[in-house]
Structure formats: C-alpha cells, structure tokens
XYZ file of C-alpha atoms in Angstrom:
527
model
C 52.590 74.287 -47.884
C 54.055 77.256 -49.789
C 56.267 76.796 -52.806
C 59.934 76.882 -51.824
C 62.468 78.977 -53.734
C 65.556 77.117 -54.861
C 67.970 78.765 -52.446
C 65.922 78.002 -49.328
C 66.987 74.375 -49.184
C 69.972 74.117 -51.486
C 72.164 76.605 -49.633
C 71.471 75.257 -46.157
C 72.103 71.551 -45.413
C 69.648 71.643 -42.505
C 66.812 73.446 -44.199
C 64.540 70.510 -44.915
C 64.371 69.247 -41.319
C 62.303 72.278 -40.327
C 58.962 73.592 -41.439
C 59.250 75.787 -44.509
C 59.570 79.403 -43.442
C 60.396 78.626 -39.788
C 63.777 80.253 -38.940
C 66.527 78.312 -37.211
C 66.284 78.779 -33.468
C 68.851 81.131 -31.905
C 70.409 78.897 -29.250
C 71.967 81.778 -27.322
C 68.640 83.572 -27.033
C 66.969 80.282 -26.201
C 69.641 79.666 -23.572
C 68.936 82.981 -21.857
C 65.219 82.254 -21.873
C 65.843 78.750 -20.536
C 67.763 80.091 -17.558
C 64.815 82.279 -16.558
C 62.715 79.194 -15.875
C 58.899 79.333 -15.557
C 57.352 82.779 -15.876
C 54.175 82.065 -13.998
C 51.793 79.428 -12.793
C 49.429 79.633 -15.736
C 51.829 79.846 -18.666
C 54.738 77.940 -20.074
C 58.242 79.431 -19.931
C 59.286 81.335 -23.046
C 62.070 78.812 -23.746
C 59.592 76.066 -24.593
C 57.251 78.303 -26.574
C 58.703 77.183 -29.930
C 58.066 73.547 -29.004
C 54.498 74.348 -27.997
C 53.790 76.184 -31.260
C 55.148 73.295 -33.341
C 53.298 70.695 -31.260
C 49.960 72.491 -31.457
C 50.301 72.728 -35.241
C 49.906 68.922 -35.252
C 47.873 68.456 -32.058
C 45.702 71.547 -31.445
C 44.125 70.033 -28.325
C 47.344 68.707 -26.773
C 47.537 68.784 -22.971
C 50.635 70.855 -22.261
C 50.775 70.325 -18.499
C 53.045 67.284 -18.820
C 55.408 69.147 -21.157
C 55.556 72.036 -18.703
C 56.364 69.662 -15.856
C 59.042 67.867 -17.902
C 60.663 71.143 -18.924
C 60.806 72.376 -15.332
C 62.506 69.133 -14.213
C 64.922 69.144 -17.149
C 65.846 72.817 -16.702
C 66.388 72.536 -12.954
C 68.375 69.284 -13.180
C 70.630 70.538 -16.023
C 71.070 73.990 -14.438
C 74.751 74.875 -14.214
C 75.701 72.483 -17.029
C 76.955 73.919 -20.323
C 77.651 72.497 -23.751
C 81.089 72.789 -25.334
C 79.672 75.572 -27.501
C 78.967 77.652 -24.360
C 75.157 77.421 -24.404
C 73.317 76.221 -21.298
C 72.861 72.451 -21.571
C 69.060 72.752 -21.495
C 69.225 74.145 -25.054
C 70.097 70.641 -26.296
C 66.991 68.761 -25.038
C 64.902 71.753 -26.112
C 66.339 71.649 -29.640
C 65.887 67.857 -29.879
C 62.283 68.189 -28.704
C 61.644 70.963 -31.238
C 62.894 68.727 -34.074
C 60.465 65.992 -33.034
C 57.603 68.446 -32.467
C 57.998 69.810 -36.001
C 57.889 66.256 -37.375
C 54.606 65.645 -35.551
C 55.659 63.553 -32.554
C 52.990 63.169 -29.879
C 53.209 64.431 -26.306
C 54.700 61.300 -24.724
C 57.659 61.375 -27.143
C 58.225 65.078 -26.540
C 58.105 64.578 -22.780
C 60.732 61.838 -22.971
C 62.811 63.964 -25.332
C 62.959 66.836 -22.845
C 64.140 64.371 -20.201
C 66.335 62.164 -22.403
C 69.654 63.222 -20.839
C 68.533 63.688 -17.227
C 69.203 60.118 -16.055
C 72.543 60.031 -17.871
C 73.891 63.459 -16.884
C 72.095 64.619 -13.722
C 70.986 63.374 -10.304
C 67.536 62.448 -11.634
C 66.925 58.685 -11.441
C 64.955 56.452 -13.755
C 62.630 55.575 -10.885
C 61.908 59.280 -10.432
C 61.087 59.670 -14.134
C 58.767 56.649 -14.006
C 57.106 57.886 -10.823
C 56.461 61.407 -12.120
C 55.776 60.729 -15.818
C 54.714 57.103 -16.115
C 56.156 53.836 -17.418
C 56.017 54.837 -21.112
C 58.163 57.928 -20.656
C 60.487 55.979 -18.350
C 60.942 53.293 -20.999
C 61.807 55.846 -23.694
C 64.299 57.677 -21.476
C 65.919 54.408 -20.420
C 66.101 53.292 -24.069
C 68.233 56.290 -25.127
C 70.392 56.424 -21.983
C 73.992 55.469 -22.750
C 75.765 52.672 -20.919
C 78.623 53.791 -18.708
C 82.076 53.623 -20.279
C 83.510 52.835 -16.858
C 81.478 49.599 -16.817
C 81.774 48.561 -20.478
C 85.059 50.106 -21.621
C 85.537 49.974 -25.412
C 82.291 47.971 -25.718
C 80.207 50.869 -24.358
C 79.251 52.288 -27.780
C 78.236 49.034 -29.511
C 76.450 47.790 -26.389
C 74.613 51.117 -26.068
C 73.396 50.744 -29.662
C 72.412 47.133 -28.976
C 70.396 48.315 -25.981
C 68.710 51.045 -28.060
C 67.851 48.615 -30.854
C 66.328 46.122 -28.424
C 64.319 48.948 -26.841
C 63.304 50.129 -30.332
C 62.002 46.616 -31.014
C 59.357 47.283 -28.371
C 58.857 50.998 -29.052
C 60.122 52.718 -32.219
C 59.892 56.092 -30.484
C 63.202 55.262 -28.765
C 65.040 55.499 -32.083
C 63.078 58.620 -33.082
C 64.495 60.418 -30.048
C 67.993 59.088 -30.738
C 67.892 60.286 -34.353
C 66.772 63.781 -33.338
C 69.440 63.804 -30.623
C 72.145 62.914 -33.145
C 70.877 65.504 -35.631
C 71.223 68.330 -33.112
C 74.642 67.076 -32.018
C 75.757 66.956 -35.669
C 74.487 70.516 -36.229
C 76.714 71.722 -33.369
C 79.696 69.421 -33.979
C 81.977 72.253 -35.105
C 83.207 72.866 -31.539
C 84.729 69.356 -31.381
C 88.254 68.358 -32.414
C 88.424 67.309 -36.096
C 89.258 63.689 -35.225
C 86.230 63.450 -32.921
C 84.032 65.060 -35.566
C 85.169 62.399 -38.051
C 84.570 59.524 -35.613
C 81.034 60.690 -34.787
C 80.305 61.375 -38.460
C 81.368 57.842 -39.454
C 79.074 56.219 -36.881
C 76.291 58.522 -38.067
C 76.939 57.467 -41.677
C 77.200 53.740 -40.936
C 74.431 53.333 -38.345
C 72.153 56.328 -37.739
C 71.510 57.367 -41.360
C 70.566 53.811 -42.447
C 68.267 53.550 -39.414
C 66.636 56.867 -40.325
C 66.123 55.525 -43.867
C 64.625 52.266 -42.614
C 62.276 54.088 -40.261
C 61.272 56.388 -43.115
C 62.330 59.631 -41.390
C 63.580 61.306 -44.563
C 63.594 64.813 -43.091
C 66.227 63.749 -40.555
C 68.083 61.433 -42.922
C 68.716 64.031 -45.621
C 70.055 66.640 -43.210
C 72.262 64.056 -41.482
C 73.613 63.031 -44.897
C 74.586 66.614 -45.720
C 76.229 67.200 -42.335
C 78.237 63.962 -42.624
C 79.160 64.829 -46.224
C 80.581 68.196 -45.101
C 82.757 66.570 -42.416
C 83.989 63.416 -44.164
C 84.271 64.772 -47.723
C 84.927 68.517 -47.369
C 86.358 68.986 -50.871
C 83.449 67.262 -52.643
C 81.061 69.118 -50.352
C 82.607 72.460 -51.230
C 82.479 71.682 -54.960
C 78.818 70.696 -54.648
C 78.041 73.824 -52.632
C 79.699 75.974 -55.271
C 77.836 74.159 -58.063
C 74.495 74.776 -56.363
C 75.402 78.430 -55.763
C 76.376 78.858 -59.424
C 73.006 77.451 -60.472
C 70.872 79.352 -57.977
C 68.444 80.262 -60.778
C 68.167 76.674 -62.012
C 64.674 76.374 -60.570
C 63.443 78.741 -63.281
C 63.209 75.828 -65.721
C 61.334 73.746 -63.143
C 59.058 76.682 -62.350
C 58.048 76.916 -66.019
C 57.266 73.176 -66.140
C 55.360 73.481 -62.844
C 53.183 76.199 -64.384
C 52.465 73.911 -67.356
C 51.536 71.109 -64.931
C 49.165 73.383 -63.000
C 47.452 74.478 -66.195
C 47.052 70.904 -67.461
C 45.691 69.616 -64.134
C 43.361 72.605 -63.750
C 41.963 71.984 -67.237
C 41.429 68.315 -66.352
C 39.555 69.310 -63.195
C 42.123 67.736 -60.846
C 42.767 69.602 -57.607
C 46.497 69.394 -56.879
C 49.360 71.364 -55.326
C 52.525 71.542 -57.460
C 55.730 72.354 -55.565
C 59.425 72.568 -56.402
C 61.597 70.340 -54.212
C 65.254 71.434 -54.384
C 67.699 68.552 -54.009
C 69.892 68.492 -50.914
C 73.691 68.480 -51.218
C 74.221 64.719 -51.243
C 71.433 64.258 -53.775
C 73.039 66.785 -56.141
C 76.406 65.075 -55.636
C 74.889 61.694 -56.570
C 73.372 63.149 -59.731
C 76.803 64.588 -60.603
C 78.328 61.114 -60.309
C 75.531 59.662 -62.430
C 75.675 62.301 -65.184
C 78.742 64.048 -66.545
C 76.724 67.153 -67.428
C 73.926 68.392 -65.162
C 70.733 69.770 -66.654
C 69.117 72.836 -65.124
C 66.230 70.629 -64.016
C 68.564 68.258 -62.135
C 68.802 70.584 -59.140
C 65.283 69.811 -58.000
C 62.182 67.727 -58.527
C 58.503 68.537 -58.807
C 56.233 67.349 -56.010
C 52.495 67.037 -56.684
C 50.205 66.667 -53.657
C 46.582 65.502 -53.956
C 43.761 64.433 -51.665
C 43.149 60.757 -52.425
C 45.087 57.731 -53.682
C 43.026 57.617 -56.877
C 43.963 61.246 -57.592
C 47.624 60.208 -57.781
C 46.893 57.971 -60.738
C 44.662 60.630 -62.311
C 47.574 63.085 -62.164
C 49.929 60.462 -63.599
C 47.593 59.773 -66.505
C 47.180 63.460 -67.274
C 50.933 64.135 -67.200
C 51.687 61.144 -69.415
C 48.987 62.297 -71.820
C 49.996 65.967 -72.033
C 53.782 65.513 -71.845
C 56.299 62.961 -73.082
C 56.959 60.392 -70.313
C 60.375 58.871 -69.685
C 59.071 55.341 -69.177
C 62.272 53.990 -67.593
C 61.829 56.456 -64.704
C 58.346 55.255 -63.698
C 57.983 53.527 -60.312
C 54.805 52.778 -58.382
C 55.485 52.854 -54.646
C 51.784 53.258 -53.864
C 50.731 49.826 -55.099
C 54.014 48.383 -53.774
C 55.156 50.576 -50.837
C 58.769 50.540 -49.705
C 59.565 48.621 -46.530
C 59.950 51.935 -44.631
C 56.301 53.045 -45.181
C 57.222 55.289 -48.151
C 54.511 55.702 -50.809
C 54.665 57.785 -53.997
C 54.449 57.578 -57.744
C 57.755 58.445 -59.408
C 57.934 59.500 -63.036
C 59.786 61.876 -65.339
C 58.410 63.840 -68.270
C 59.870 66.023 -71.011
C 58.361 69.420 -71.670
C 57.851 71.015 -75.115
C 61.430 72.331 -75.122
C 62.864 68.912 -74.225
C 63.650 69.748 -70.586
C 63.152 66.642 -68.436
C 61.674 66.969 -64.946
C 61.509 64.260 -62.316
C 58.108 64.135 -60.624
C 56.853 62.751 -57.300
C 53.091 62.274 -56.905
C 51.554 61.511 -53.507
C 48.700 62.416 -51.162
C 49.179 64.882 -48.323
C 49.129 61.991 -45.843
C 51.723 60.078 -47.871
C 53.871 63.211 -47.867
C 53.642 63.489 -44.094
C 54.754 59.873 -43.722
C 57.469 60.295 -46.393
C 58.980 63.161 -44.396
C 58.489 61.906 -40.835
C 58.225 58.110 -41.212
C 57.372 56.362 -37.951
C 57.219 59.722 -36.169
C 54.118 60.534 -38.240
C 52.323 57.556 -36.690
C 51.735 59.596 -33.557
C 51.406 57.170 -30.673
C 51.699 53.897 -32.629
C 50.330 51.871 -29.731
C 46.916 53.513 -29.710
C 44.731 51.696 -32.282
C 43.155 53.913 -34.921
C 39.398 53.414 -35.061
C 38.297 51.887 -38.351
C 41.843 51.214 -39.563
C 42.422 47.917 -41.326
C 45.654 45.943 -40.829
C 48.058 45.940 -43.773
C 50.063 43.060 -45.184
C 53.681 41.946 -45.029
C 56.370 44.374 -43.930
C 53.763 47.048 -43.223
C 51.499 44.821 -41.115
C 53.094 46.232 -37.971
C 54.829 49.543 -38.732
C 55.967 49.675 -35.114
C 57.948 46.464 -35.611
C 58.973 46.298 -39.289
C 60.357 43.036 -40.660
C 63.951 44.271 -40.979
C 63.957 45.227 -37.293
C 62.607 41.834 -36.229
C 65.341 40.108 -38.244
C 68.022 42.369 -36.781
C 66.844 41.646 -33.238
C 66.891 37.915 -33.921
C 70.476 37.728 -35.140
C 71.841 40.107 -32.494
C 70.750 37.602 -29.837
C 73.195 35.123 -31.376
C 76.044 37.654 -31.269
C 77.182 38.218 -27.677
C 80.609 39.523 -28.728
C 80.307 43.354 -29.058
C 82.902 43.632 -31.841
C 81.129 40.986 -33.944
C 77.784 42.659 -33.230
C 79.142 46.098 -34.240
C 80.659 44.755 -37.468
C 77.517 42.765 -38.321
C 75.230 45.711 -37.554
C 77.129 47.995 -39.924
C 77.154 45.305 -42.605
C 73.407 44.743 -42.209
C 72.598 48.453 -42.366
C 74.870 48.900 -45.393
C 72.338 46.876 -47.402
C 70.435 49.937 -48.500
C 68.004 48.257 -50.889
C 65.567 45.467 -50.074
C 63.698 42.957 -52.169
C 60.569 41.011 -51.293
C 60.411 37.277 -51.982
C 57.650 34.838 -51.140
C 57.893 31.504 -49.377
C 56.005 28.382 -50.459
C 53.258 29.337 -47.983
C 52.894 32.769 -49.588
C 54.518 34.590 -46.681
C 56.514 37.660 -47.731
C 60.190 37.836 -46.760
C 62.185 41.054 -46.899
C 65.818 40.465 -47.862
C 68.673 42.724 -48.946
C 69.255 43.043 -52.687
C 71.691 40.341 -53.782
C 70.431 37.805 -51.234
C 70.544 34.126 -52.187
C 68.530 31.011 -51.461
C 70.773 30.499 -48.426
C 69.554 33.798 -46.964
C 65.926 32.908 -47.717
C 66.362 29.538 -46.001
C 67.633 31.051 -42.743
C 65.082 33.869 -42.880
C 62.307 31.271 -43.097
C 63.557 28.436 -40.914
C 66.296 29.738 -38.614
C 68.619 26.947 -37.488
C 66.447 24.341 -39.255
C 67.962 25.732 -42.468
C 71.186 23.861 -41.575
C 69.584 20.843 -43.303
C 68.779 22.728 -46.510
C 69.709 20.767 -49.655
C 68.306 22.965 -52.398
C 65.439 25.176 -53.460
C 62.831 25.804 -56.100
C 62.753 29.364 -57.387
C 59.574 30.232 -59.292
C 58.861 26.499 -59.572
C 62.277 25.497 -60.969
C 65.056 23.682 -59.158
C 67.855 26.068 -58.200
C 71.177 25.900 -56.377
C 71.517 27.495 -52.958
C 73.845 30.079 -54.485
C 71.072 31.418 -56.752
C 70.651 35.174 -56.302
C 67.008 36.099 -55.804
C 65.076 38.865 -57.523
C 62.268 41.036 -56.264
C 58.981 39.093 -56.341
C 60.536 35.612 -56.649
C 58.828 32.643 -55.001
C 61.251 30.445 -53.056
C 60.479 26.926 -51.863
C 63.338 25.759 -49.632
C 64.014 22.000 -49.639
C 65.101 20.494 -46.308
C 66.763 17.091 -45.779
C 65.146 14.495 -43.558
C 68.461 13.901 -41.753
C 68.527 16.412 -38.905
C 72.237 15.734 -38.388
C 73.261 17.228 -41.739
C 74.702 20.717 -41.723
C 75.883 23.608 -43.843
C 78.982 23.636 -45.996
C 81.664 26.329 -45.534
C 80.909 27.380 -49.136
C 77.515 28.618 -47.962
C 79.290 31.613 -46.428
C 80.228 32.716 -49.944
C 76.529 33.030 -50.815
C 75.138 34.452 -47.552
C 74.448 38.191 -47.530
C 72.477 38.519 -44.290
C 74.111 38.559 -40.834
C 71.509 36.071 -39.590
C 72.605 33.475 -42.153
C 76.328 34.135 -41.751
C 76.222 34.006 -37.948
C 74.147 30.787 -37.918
C 76.434 29.062 -40.455
C 79.619 30.197 -38.685
C 78.298 29.025 -35.298
C 77.454 25.587 -36.691
C 80.832 25.220 -38.393
C 82.665 26.269 -35.210
C 80.701 23.676 -33.237
C 81.462 20.924 -35.793
C 85.122 21.486 -36.774
C 85.561 17.932 -38.099
C 82.551 17.995 -40.436
C-alpha cells in the first residue's frame, strides 16, 4: 500500500472507503455503459469491469460467470428506471457492489448485491432469484428487501430493520450489503429535500453507523460518519473542513517522524511498512473538542504494518526504546481484541523535538480486518482448513455476542415503537466491557452496566429471583457498576415466586434487562 499524502483523505469525506489511488467512479459514464448491456458472449459488459477488477484483486481465480448473469438480470429488470439524480437505476447496485468488491467481499455477496433491489423494485420474484442463483443469494436478497409501507404503515422502517437484524443473525453478509447500500445512498443524498436528508442521516447515525462499528467495517463507518456530519452539523463540518485545508501541510511533521521510525526499525532489522493515516473529518472534530489547541501531528496517525503478531511487539519495543513513550496512550488490542474483531497495538511517542505522534501497529491481516471487518472474512460459512476456534465474543465472528443478545431481547418486543427506541438505545452504547460469570464464561456488556444487567445476560428471566451478587469475591449490591474484567457471581433466591423491584430499572443499562423487568412488573401490578 503506498503512502498517502495528507490531502488525499482529509479533503474528501469518502476517500477512505476506496482503495488508495482508485478514482471515484463517474456515475454518468457508468450509466451510459450500463445501458449498452453485454458486449459479447465471452466478455463482461464494460459497466461491471470496475467490479471485476476490484474482485480479482482479492480473488484472482474468482468465477465471474455468476456475476455476469446477475448483472444481466439486474440491468434488464431495472432498465427504464432512473434515480432522482438522473442516472440509470442500475448505477446504484453497481456502485454498492463495487464498494463491497473493494472491501474484499466474495462472489456470493457481490451477486446478491447486484440483485439487492430487484425483488423490491422490479418484476423479479424471490423465487426466481433462488431458482437462478441458489438459496444463499436468495436469502441475502430477501434479508435486505424492505417491507411494504402499504402493509406496515409507520411501522415499515422499524420492522424492516428488525427483519434485517434477524436475517443478519443467520448471515452477517445481509448487513454488509445494507451498509454498502446506505453508503452509496448517503453519497448521492444531495438530490433529496433537506428534511428528507436529515431524516435519513439521523437513522444512519443512530442505527447504521453503530452497526458498522460493531461489525468492524471501519472503512464504511468513517465515511458514513463524515457524510452524516456534513448534513446534520453543517457549520461544524465547514469549520473542520476549513481547519484541515488550512493545515494541509501538517503531515510534514508526521512524515519526519515516519522517516525516523523507518530508520530505527531498519537498524533493528525489523521489516515494516510505515504509513501516514490522515484523520477523517469527524476524527479531527473530536480531537478539536478534546484539545483546545491542535498540534500539527493531530491531523493524522502513523500506521505500521508487519508480517507476524510477534513483529508488532518487536516494533513496539523498538519505538519505546528509541523514542519517549506516552504511557497513558498505550493499549493492547492484540492480546485483548475488541468485540468487533479489531486488533492493533496503540501507542504514542514523542520525537526529539517534542512532537507527539499517535501510532497504530498491526499485521497486514489485522489491517484488512480493521478496515473491512466481517466483510474480510470472505464466505464466513466455509471453514478455514487448520484454523482453530477462538474464545468468547470472537468464538463465532459470524454471530458475535452483542448480536445474539440483541436478537434475544427483540423477540420480547413485539411493539415496533418500543423495538425502535430500544434498538437505538442499545446501539448508542458505543463501548463494551467484558465481565466473567462464576463459571468463567465471558459476558459482553455496555460500559456502565450493573449487576442487574449481568444477571439478565446470564440467566434471562431466572434473574427475576436475583437477591445480590459477588463481584471479584466480595458481596455487592445489584446497583454496583461493573468494570472491565470483573468476575460476577449472581445470587438467586430459592423462591421462584420472588420478582424484581421497580428500582432495578434505575440500574439496568441493557434493553434485555429493562424489557424483562418491565414485563414482569406489568404482569404483577400489585407486587
């Protein structure tokens, strides 16, 4: 991967969702090519050539016949339809598929992506998709197909998201397609009325961006954040844009530190790639809120890529030996990965002139997963030969713990308004902690969760009889807020008729706990 100049990412909110150096696709030109259809029996139409190039960069031996067939069906079924921007409608599924191809999605996902709007917007039926492309593609297309507003009224949007989440519980590729779909729609949202732009941006902020974070798809998440920022906070966005433009040469300081890093690592015999990672708009804005005065090195971070896990720690040791480390900035997400598959070493060091640079250290594979998250898994349902199962939240990356918990509580929430409110509240918990039950089982909970939350996470409705807990071996009240790494032993009463107190709601942070407690209290109004 080549080193990126500062302006490449900082002046374009969508830059980091594409491969470095790959220009943004011209939709009008793509639209003209799309209307021409196939150019011959033995070659793909020009319109899908960009998708093919991106796909073959990840899968050199990919069978393109299915993609060709899917494109032909999508183009013919959408023919005559146009987007509000004036482009032929086929440019939308093509753009969505290109986003996923660049992230490394496998052929089945790309096939479904090309077809993702056919059942919803054309005469193509789900049975036809299943018959021509198989059950897997049919499932993915069905998962992202919206429910009809005529049937569900105001509940159509929340119930559509419920349907997608349930489908995602069985196949995470459903949400990958939805995220790419929303990204392209957000890129082209300027043709909509301002009030509709704001409504779509708010749902993106409250639901889609947190889901992208939890699935580890940082490349999509960061661009979505910038696009939402521009719509919902135009003044702050403009100030941030101007600040970045004024400091377009800020990467010079980072470039000097990067050269020092390369020299130190070369002398130590460590093979590593040192890159400058400009911050995106929202990231710069957050740093502005954190610090009253920005340093020249605050507009980017240094990324060091190596071959093996052990090399990450070798780089860390060398940097901490040759430069002054800022110990408070050190985090080890390799030994303790985040719940969304993310792995890296984070540190910060001061150079000889006192300039402080934030540093990310990871392997090339970790970097691929950090950018693409679950999309980088390829087909997650094909076992990798020789791979060993991981523990805890990462034991099944296709069904992470947070998703299992979300699917459990949504079953207890038939009312769409309650589901929609609870979903947004759940996704707003943007930091997780890991606690351990008495049996050693790891539980992922939002930061600020209490013993009440741990009880319901462990025991479901049996937690109604909870009378206390031991935290790290000591007796604790149910209101006790848990910390990362705590061990929680929930104490249950023998009397199965006992139930929760209304005060428990004051200590419950998770929707699962709140919904279970509220349901019990509603069923026992006299207790």
